[in-house]
mmCIF file of C-alpha atoms in Angstrom:
data_model
loop_
_atom_site.group_PDB
_atom_site.id
_atom_site.type_symbol
_atom_site.label_atom_id
_atom_site.label_comp_id
_atom_site.label_asym_id
_atom_site.label_seq_id
_atom_site.Cartn_x
_atom_site.Cartn_y
_atom_site.Cartn_z
ATOM 1 C CA MET A 84 -16.442 -1.375 -9.675
ATOM 2 C CA SER A 85 -13.340 0.766 -10.344
ATOM 3 C CA GLN A 86 -11.740 2.784 -7.557
ATOM 4 C CA ASP A 87 -12.380 6.126 -9.301
ATOM 5 C CA TRP A 88 -16.139 5.687 -9.696
ATOM 6 C CA LYS A 89 -16.830 8.284 -7.005
ATOM 7 C CA SER A 90 -15.352 11.013 -9.221
ATOM 8 C CA ASP A 91 -18.056 10.415 -11.833
ATOM 9 C CA VAL A 92 -21.064 12.521 -10.838
ATOM 10 C CA THR A 93 -23.245 10.580 -13.252
ATOM 11 C CA LYS A 94 -22.739 7.503 -11.052
ATOM 12 C CA PHE A 95 -22.250 9.028 -7.605
ATOM 13 C CA PRO A 96 -24.558 11.914 -6.601
ATOM 14 C CA ARG A 97 -22.810 15.184 -5.807
ATOM 15 C CA PHE A 98 -24.460 15.481 -2.415
ATOM 16 C CA GLU A 99 -22.742 12.285 -1.231
ATOM 17 C CA GLY A 100 -19.178 11.690 -0.127
ATOM 18 C CA VAL A 101 -16.567 13.314 2.092
ATOM 19 C CA ARG A 102 -16.313 17.042 1.416
ATOM 20 C CA THR A 103 -12.917 17.505 -0.155
ATOM 21 C CA PHE A 104 -12.633 20.179 -2.831
ATOM 22 C CA MET A 105 -14.537 18.874 -5.856
ATOM 23 C CA ARG A 106 -14.221 15.431 -4.238
ATOM 24 C CA LEU A 107 -10.539 15.281 -5.071
ATOM 25 C CA PRO A 108 -8.422 12.701 -3.230
ATOM 26 C CA TYR A 109 -7.532 13.697 0.327
ATOM 27 C CA ASP A 110 -3.828 13.466 1.094
ATOM 28 C CA PRO A 111 -2.310 15.615 3.866
ATOM 29 C CA GLU A 112 1.244 14.335 3.312
ATOM 30 C CA PRO A 113 3.345 16.770 1.208
ATOM 31 C CA LYS A 114 4.481 15.144 -2.013
ATOM 32 C CA GLY A 115 5.239 15.960 -5.624
ATOM 33 C CA VAL A 116 1.798 16.697 -7.040
ATOM 34 C CA ASP A 117 0.999 19.477 -9.501
ATOM 35 C CA VAL A 118 -1.567 21.317 -7.367
ATOM 36 C CA VAL A 119 -2.628 21.045 -3.735
ATOM 37 C CA ILE A 120 -5.790 22.532 -2.254
ATOM 38 C CA LEU A 121 -5.226 23.726 1.317
ATOM 39 C CA GLY A 122 -7.530 25.318 3.864
ATOM 40 C CA ALA A 123 -6.306 28.097 6.153
ATOM 41 C CA PRO A 124 -9.275 28.604 8.521
ATOM 42 C CA PHE A 125 -7.864 31.631 10.316
ATOM 43 C CA ASP A 126 -9.715 34.921 10.844
ATOM 44 C CA THR A 127 -8.126 36.452 13.936
ATOM 45 C CA THR A 128 -6.784 39.414 11.940
ATOM 46 C CA ALA A 129 -10.213 40.492 10.650
ATOM 47 C CA THR A 130 -11.045 44.101 11.559
ATOM 48 C CA PHE A 131 -14.849 43.983 11.267
ATOM 49 C CA ARG A 132 -16.844 40.801 10.721
ATOM 50 C CA THR A 133 -15.298 37.479 11.704
ATOM 51 C CA GLY A 134 -16.288 34.025 10.465
ATOM 52 C CA ALA A 135 -13.926 33.405 7.550
ATOM 53 C CA ARG A 136 -12.492 30.525 9.582
ATOM 54 C CA PHE A 137 -15.486 28.602 8.258
ATOM 55 C CA GLY A 138 -14.727 29.599 4.659
ATOM 56 C CA PRO A 139 -12.705 26.513 3.648
ATOM 57 C CA GLU A 140 -15.426 24.186 4.898
ATOM 58 C CA ALA A 141 -18.143 26.109 3.032
ATOM 59 C CA VAL A 142 -16.159 26.306 -0.201
ATOM 60 C CA ARG A 143 -15.398 22.591 -0.113
ATOM 61 C CA ARG A 144 -19.029 21.705 0.604
ATOM 62 C CA ILE A 145 -20.483 23.665 -2.315
ATOM 63 C CA SER A 146 -17.630 22.683 -4.655
ATOM 64 C CA SER A 147 -19.280 19.292 -5.094
ATOM 65 C CA LEU A 148 -21.728 21.163 -7.336
ATOM 66 C CA LEU A 149 -18.985 21.953 -9.860
ATOM 67 C CA ARG A 150 -18.550 19.728 -12.880
ATOM 68 C CA PRO A 151 -15.010 18.577 -13.744
ATOM 69 C CA ALA A 152 -14.405 20.221 -17.141
ATOM 70 C CA HIS A 153 -13.819 23.859 -18.099
ATOM 71 C CA ALA A 154 -15.554 24.843 -21.344
ATOM 72 C CA TYR A 155 -13.643 28.098 -21.963
ATOM 73 C CA HIS A 156 -10.188 26.524 -21.617
ATOM 74 C CA ALA A 157 -11.431 23.221 -23.116
ATOM 75 C CA VAL A 158 -9.704 21.219 -20.405
ATOM 76 C CA ARG A 159 -10.530 18.880 -17.564
ATOM 77 C CA PRO A 160 -7.896 19.718 -14.953
ATOM 78 C CA THR A 161 -7.667 16.175 -13.581
ATOM 79 C CA ASP A 162 -6.729 14.927 -17.070
ATOM 80 C CA VAL A 163 -3.679 17.207 -17.119
ATOM 81 C CA LEU A 164 -2.715 17.639 -13.485
ATOM 82 C CA LYS A 165 -2.229 15.523 -10.398
ATOM 83 C CA ILE A 166 -4.304 17.334 -7.761
ATOM 84 C CA VAL A 167 -5.012 16.516 -4.127
ATOM 85 C CA ASP A 168 -6.838 18.177 -1.275
ATOM 86 C CA GLY A 169 -4.281 18.463 1.509
ATOM 87 C CA GLY A 170 -6.857 19.376 4.135
ATOM 88 C CA ASP A 171 -6.660 22.250 6.586
ATOM 89 C CA ILE A 172 -3.518 23.804 7.981
ATOM 90 C CA PRO A 173 -3.499 23.853 11.803
ATOM 91 C CA VAL A 174 -4.050 27.332 13.224
ATOM 92 C CA ILE A 175 -4.431 28.816 16.701
ATOM 93 C CA PRO A 176 -7.352 31.237 17.071
ATOM 94 C CA GLY A 177 -6.115 34.404 18.734
ATOM 95 C CA ASN A 178 -2.441 33.751 18.035
ATOM 96 C CA THR A 179 -1.572 35.384 14.730
ATOM 97 C CA LEU A 180 2.189 34.875 14.653
ATOM 98 C CA ARG A 181 2.114 31.178 15.546
ATOM 99 C CA SER A 182 -0.683 30.579 13.047
ATOM 100 C CA TYR A 183 1.290 32.361 10.350
ATOM 101 C CA GLY A 184 4.229 30.134 11.228
ATOM 102 C CA TYR A 185 2.159 26.992 10.718
ATOM 103 C CA ILE A 186 0.694 28.278 7.444
ATOM 104 C CA THR A 187 4.152 29.124 6.114
ATOM 105 C CA GLU A 188 5.580 25.779 7.207
ATOM 106 C CA VAL A 189 2.844 23.658 5.641
ATOM 107 C CA ILE A 190 2.694 25.586 2.370
ATOM 108 C CA HIS A 191 6.490 25.583 2.092
ATOM 109 C CA SER A 192 6.559 21.807 2.570
ATOM 110 C CA TRP A 193 4.243 21.366 -0.428
ATOM 111 C CA VAL A 194 5.966 23.987 -2.594
ATOM 112 C CA ASN A 195 9.321 22.363 -1.875
ATOM 113 C CA GLU A 196 7.918 19.195 -3.434
ATOM 114 C CA GLY A 197 6.914 21.099 -6.572
ATOM 115 C CA ALA A 198 3.221 21.666 -5.861
ATOM 116 C CA ILE A 199 1.313 24.858 -6.651
ATOM 117 C CA PRO A 200 -0.902 25.678 -3.640
ATOM 118 C CA ILE A 201 -4.437 26.992 -3.920
ATOM 119 C CA THR A 202 -5.291 28.194 -0.419
ATOM 120 C CA LEU A 203 -8.851 28.614 0.807
ATOM 121 C CA GLY A 204 -9.095 31.299 3.511
ATOM 122 C CA GLY A 205 -9.501 32.525 6.064
ATOM 123 C CA ASP A 206 -9.107 36.280 6.176
ATOM 124 C CA HIS A 207 -6.695 38.113 3.916
ATOM 125 C CA GLY A 208 -4.037 38.286 6.600
ATOM 126 C CA ILE A 209 -3.026 34.722 5.648
ATOM 127 C CA ALA A 210 -1.528 36.071 2.406
ATOM 128 C CA LEU A 211 1.595 37.200 4.276
ATOM 129 C CA ALA A 212 2.223 33.687 5.546
ATOM 130 C CA GLU A 213 1.624 32.254 2.069
ATOM 131 C CA LEU A 214 4.035 34.708 0.484
ATOM 132 C CA ARG A 215 6.718 33.868 3.040
ATOM 133 C CA ALA A 216 6.490 30.218 2.027
ATOM 134 C CA LEU A 217 6.471 30.900 -1.713
ATOM 135 C CA ALA A 218 9.292 33.451 -1.644
ATOM 136 C CA GLN A 219 11.534 31.010 0.228
ATOM 137 C CA VAL A 220 11.459 28.851 -2.893
ATOM 138 C CA HIS A 221 10.874 31.300 -5.744
ATOM 139 C CA GLY A 222 12.228 34.642 -4.532
ATOM 140 C CA PRO A 223 10.251 37.911 -4.756
ATOM 141 C CA LEU A 224 6.961 37.428 -6.570
ATOM 142 C CA ALA A 225 4.647 39.349 -8.830
ATOM 143 C CA LEU A 226 1.250 39.868 -7.212
ATOM 144 C CA ILE A 227 -2.068 40.116 -9.011
ATOM 145 C CA GLN A 228 -4.647 41.059 -6.396
ATOM 146 C CA PHE A 229 -8.392 41.212 -6.987
ATOM 147 C CA ASP A 230 -9.805 43.188 -4.084
ATOM 148 C CA ALA A 231 -11.942 46.102 -2.971
ATOM 149 C CA HIS A 232 -9.140 47.194 -0.627
ATOM 150 C CA LEU A 233 -5.429 47.791 -1.008
ATOM 151 C CA ASP A 234 -4.499 45.888 2.185
ATOM 152 C CA THR A 235 -1.359 47.995 2.392
ATOM 153 C CA TRP A 236 -2.209 49.957 5.540
ATOM 154 C CA ASP A 237 0.637 50.244 8.007
ATOM 155 C CA GLU A 238 -1.343 49.228 11.082
ATOM 156 C CA TYR A 239 -4.695 48.996 12.831
ATOM 157 C CA TRP A 240 -4.834 49.933 16.521
ATOM 158 C CA GLU A 241 -1.022 49.739 16.616
ATOM 159 C CA GLU A 242 -1.236 46.154 15.328
ATOM 160 C CA LYS A 243 1.027 45.422 12.366
ATOM 161 C CA TYR A 244 -0.543 42.075 11.427
ATOM 162 C CA THR A 245 -4.151 42.389 10.270
ATOM 163 C CA HIS A 246 -6.061 41.508 7.131
ATOM 164 C CA GLY A 247 -5.593 45.142 6.058
ATOM 165 C CA THR A 248 -1.782 45.090 6.216
ATOM 166 C CA PRO A 249 -0.392 41.892 4.588
ATOM 167 C CA PHE A 250 0.964 43.397 1.394
ATOM 168 C CA ARG A 251 2.802 46.245 3.123
ATOM 169 C CA ARG A 252 4.447 43.683 5.409
ATOM 170 C CA ALA A 253 5.253 41.549 2.362
ATOM 171 C CA LEU A 254 6.966 44.496 0.683
ATOM 172 C CA GLU A 255 8.943 45.250 3.835
ATOM 173 C CA GLU A 256 10.091 41.620 3.973
ATOM 174 C CA GLY A 257 11.117 41.593 0.304
ATOM 175 C CA LEU A 258 8.553 38.955 -0.665
ATOM 176 C CA LEU A 259 7.014 40.946 -3.535
ATOM 177 C CA ASP A 260 8.332 42.839 -6.523
ATOM 178 C CA PRO A 261 5.943 45.821 -6.575
ATOM 179 C CA LEU A 262 7.064 46.838 -10.059
ATOM 180 C CA ARG A 263 5.619 43.539 -11.313
ATOM 181 C CA SER A 264 2.436 43.740 -9.229
ATOM 182 C CA THR A 265 -1.104 44.961 -9.911
ATOM 183 C CA GLN A 266 -4.065 45.577 -7.610
ATOM 184 C CA ILE A 267 -7.417 45.420 -9.394
ATOM 185 C CA GLY A 268 -10.883 46.615 -8.370
ATOM 186 C CA ILE A 269 -10.012 48.949 -5.497
ATOM 187 C CA ARG A 270 -13.015 50.999 -4.395
ATOM 188 C CA GLY A 271 -15.062 52.234 -1.474
ATOM 189 C CA THR A 272 -14.478 54.729 1.289
ATOM 190 C CA VAL A 273 -10.931 55.392 2.478
ATOM 191 C CA TYR A 274 -9.307 56.924 5.547
ATOM 192 C CA ASP A 275 -7.693 59.720 3.577
ATOM 193 C CA PRO A 276 -8.202 60.987 0.008
ATOM 194 C CA ALA A 277 -4.535 60.193 -0.705
ATOM 195 C CA ASP A 278 -4.761 56.518 0.303
ATOM 196 C CA ILE A 279 -4.908 55.248 -3.272
ATOM 197 C CA GLU A 280 -1.833 57.276 -4.152
ATOM 198 C CA GLU A 281 -0.046 55.765 -1.181
ATOM 199 C CA GLY A 282 -0.562 52.343 -2.741
ATOM 200 C CA ARG A 283 0.970 53.593 -5.947
ATOM 201 C CA SER A 284 3.847 55.173 -4.033
ATOM 202 C CA LEU A 285 4.727 51.687 -2.776
ATOM 203 C CA GLY A 286 5.251 50.681 -6.401
ATOM 204 C CA PHE A 287 2.006 48.869 -7.183
ATOM 205 C CA GLU A 288 -0.080 49.463 -10.272
ATOM 206 C CA VAL A 289 -3.461 50.307 -8.745
ATOM 207 C CA LEU A 290 -6.461 49.908 -11.046
ATOM 208 C CA THR A 291 -9.498 51.172 -9.194
ATOM 209 C CA ALA A 292 -12.983 49.912 -9.975
ATOM 210 C CA GLU A 293 -13.605 53.169 -11.847
ATOM 211 C CA LYS A 294 -10.440 52.730 -13.884
ATOM 212 C CA VAL A 295 -11.285 49.132 -14.763
ATOM 213 C CA ARG A 296 -14.637 50.238 -16.101
ATOM 214 C CA GLU A 297 -13.039 53.105 -17.991
ATOM 215 C CA ILE A 298 -10.433 50.990 -19.801
ATOM 216 C CA GLY A 299 -12.419 47.740 -19.948
ATOM 217 C CA LEU A 300 -11.717 44.182 -18.837
ATOM 218 C CA GLU A 301 -9.407 43.309 -21.739
ATOM 219 C CA GLN A 302 -7.073 46.256 -21.171
ATOM 220 C CA THR A 303 -7.153 45.687 -17.423
ATOM 221 C CA ILE A 304 -5.903 42.149 -17.647
ATOM 222 C CA ARG A 305 -3.442 43.025 -20.425
ATOM 223 C CA THR A 306 -1.919 45.628 -18.118
ATOM 224 C CA ALA A 307 -1.537 43.090 -15.308
ATOM 225 C CA ILE A 308 -0.023 40.459 -17.620
ATOM 226 C CA GLU A 309 2.464 42.860 -19.183
ATOM 227 C CA ARG A 310 3.500 44.124 -15.768
ATOM 228 C CA ALA A 311 4.042 40.622 -14.348
ATOM 229 C CA GLY A 312 5.873 39.477 -17.450
ATOM 230 C CA SER A 313 7.905 36.319 -16.880
ATOM 231 C CA ALA A 314 7.983 36.676 -13.084
ATOM 232 C CA LYS A 315 6.747 33.979 -10.749
ATOM 233 C CA THR A 316 3.207 35.112 -9.959
ATOM 234 C CA PHE A 317 0.861 34.842 -6.981
ATOM 235 C CA VAL A 318 -2.835 35.547 -7.538
ATOM 236 C CA SER A 319 -4.894 36.625 -4.538
ATOM 237 C CA PHE A 320 -8.674 36.919 -4.834
ATOM 238 C CA ASP A 321 -10.569 38.587 -2.006
ATOM 239 C CA VAL A 322 -14.232 37.744 -2.489
ATOM 240 C CA ASP A 323 -15.135 41.361 -1.672
ATOM 241 C CA PHE A 324 -13.827 42.151 -5.157
ATOM 242 C CA LEU A 325 -17.348 41.100 -6.068
ATOM 243 C CA ASP A 326 -20.275 43.390 -5.406
ATOM 244 C CA PRO A 327 -22.145 42.318 -2.254
ATOM 245 C CA ALA A 328 -25.156 41.621 -4.457
ATOM 246 C CA TYR A 329 -23.116 38.658 -5.758
ATOM 247 C CA ALA A 330 -21.121 37.877 -2.606
ATOM 248 C CA PRO A 331 -22.895 39.073 0.550
ATOM 249 C CA GLY A 332 -21.017 36.662 2.798
ATOM 250 C CA THR A 333 -17.813 38.604 3.351
ATOM 251 C CA GLY A 334 -16.177 40.601 6.106
ATOM 252 C CA THR A 335 -15.941 44.133 4.697
ATOM 253 C CA PRO A 336 -18.374 44.423 1.767
ATOM 254 C CA GLU A 337 -18.190 47.409 -0.581
ATOM 255 C CA ILE A 338 -20.885 48.410 -3.047
ATOM 256 C CA GLY A 339 -19.960 49.235 -6.633
ATOM 257 C CA GLY A 340 -18.156 45.952 -7.174
ATOM 258 C CA PHE A 341 -17.978 43.448 -9.977
ATOM 259 C CA THR A 342 -20.251 40.666 -11.125
ATOM 260 C CA THR A 343 -19.228 37.037 -10.954
ATOM 261 C CA PHE A 344 -19.231 36.979 -14.764
ATOM 262 C CA GLU A 345 -16.786 39.895 -14.918
ATOM 263 C CA ALA A 346 -14.532 38.143 -12.411
ATOM 264 C CA GLN A 347 -14.502 34.999 -14.548
ATOM 265 C CA GLN A 348 -13.672 36.997 -17.669
ATOM 266 C CA LEU A 349 -10.714 38.621 -15.922
ATOM 267 C CA LEU A 350 -9.361 35.405 -14.448
ATOM 268 C CA ARG A 351 -9.643 33.398 -17.652
ATOM 269 C CA LYS A 352 -7.368 35.779 -19.543
ATOM 270 C CA LEU A 353 -4.469 35.349 -17.089
ATOM 271 C CA TYR A 354 -3.294 32.063 -18.578
ATOM 272 C CA PRO A 355 0.070 33.211 -20.058
ATOM 273 C CA LEU A 356 1.588 33.807 -16.616
ATOM 274 C CA ASP A 357 3.952 31.654 -14.541
ATOM 275 C CA PHE A 358 1.769 30.862 -11.537
ATOM 276 C CA VAL A 359 3.266 29.591 -8.290
ATOM 277 C CA GLY A 360 0.334 30.084 -5.909
ATOM 278 C CA PHE A 361 -3.239 31.290 -5.487
ATOM 279 C CA ASP A 362 -5.709 32.064 -2.751
ATOM 280 C CA ILE A 363 -9.383 32.868 -2.342
ATOM 281 C CA VAL A 364 -10.140 34.615 0.944
ATOM 282 C CA GLU A 365 -12.787 36.333 3.099
ATOM 283 C CA VAL A 366 -15.696 33.932 2.511
ATOM 284 C CA LEU A 367 -17.959 34.220 5.587
ATOM 285 C CA PRO A 368 -20.682 31.589 5.186
ATOM 286 C CA ALA A 369 -22.685 32.719 8.214
ATOM 287 C CA PHE A 370 -23.652 35.897 6.372
ATOM 288 C CA ASP A 371 -24.913 34.042 3.295
ATOM 289 C CA PRO A 372 -27.187 31.053 3.952
ATOM 290 C CA THR A 373 -27.826 30.741 0.206
ATOM 291 C CA GLU A 374 -24.161 29.652 -0.271
ATOM 292 C CA THR A 375 -23.834 32.089 -3.186
ATOM 293 C CA THR A 376 -20.607 33.535 -1.796
ATOM 294 C CA ALA A 377 -19.127 30.104 -1.125
ATOM 295 C CA LEU A 378 -20.071 29.052 -4.668
ATOM 296 C CA ALA A 379 -18.279 32.120 -6.023
ATOM 297 C CA GLY A 380 -15.218 31.163 -3.968
ATOM 298 C CA ALA A 381 -15.304 27.552 -5.151
ATOM 299 C CA THR A 382 -15.694 28.632 -8.768
ATOM 300 C CA VAL A 383 -12.769 31.047 -8.485
ATOM 301 C CA ALA A 384 -10.651 28.172 -7.150
ATOM 302 C CA PHE A 385 -11.758 26.065 -10.129
ATOM 303 C CA GLU A 386 -10.761 28.911 -12.450
ATOM 304 C CA PHE A 387 -7.311 28.786 -10.827
ATOM 305 C CA LEU A 388 -7.069 25.034 -11.403
ATOM 306 C CA SER A 389 -8.125 25.472 -15.005
ATOM 307 C CA LEU A 390 -5.535 28.213 -15.591
ATOM 308 C CA VAL A 391 -2.768 25.884 -14.461
ATOM 309 C CA ALA A 392 -4.174 22.986 -16.480
ATOM 310 C CA SER A 393 -4.554 25.142 -19.586
ATOM 311 C CA GLY A 394 -0.914 26.214 -19.310
ATOM 312 C CA ARG A 395 0.302 22.631 -18.929
ATOM 313 C CA LYS A 396 -1.925 21.414 -21.750
ATOM 314 C CA GLY A 397 -0.526 24.054 -24.102
ATOM 315 C CA ALA A 398 3.098 23.597 -23.030
#
């Protein structure tokens, strides 16, 4: 029997095996692969519900349900890319700065070897640590953020490092080029009527949920692509971009969100960009025993893999 028989779900049932992402090979040693899946099980910066520390485990578990080929892009990522699951990054619950340091160090070690990281969160605060690692190698990045919230607040309770502040800190540290960046799907209650304008004043293109529905999905993604242009691009997907009817297991749900189908349509049209990193964050499995939210997170990660594979296949 060949060594790769376990990757064939017609021979090896999907409910068996060690729970790596889509049963990819586990290899925690940084090396020159095309894509690495990493877990960042850190949720100390959450401001309401906690539990996203269990997100990577839940996403990996349900990912065994996914089949290996992508019909829209007509590609099987493992045919085009060398992909490994690098396991979880060590974190210290309650110690944000040290955990960020570990996340940056591990991601940087993979990026330095040429890998594109797909990070499974964790709360959205981990994005700052990811961007530190990526910018060390690539310089300031374009950001495409799918989210209900801007995450550009200055502070919570006089704390500068929370899951509501990572992109303001990233701008202050010169990790992002705001003129290349777009935030998509922003909605819900705010602290001040001018909060959305504050996001725009930082340089971001802010496309609220209302605006996306006004201009349509095609124009939305065209705007983001044109703005990013040829820049190195980081895509961050907060699962609360989805309506809680589709993703109830998240930390700060907001009604009026998007369907999983709409999210797929948006992500699939991003393929012309120069991607250097991705994340999917804020999956809280304890609030969704059906695993619907984790499945959405796993499928988003597979969309990321397929975007990279589609670009390499067409190169």
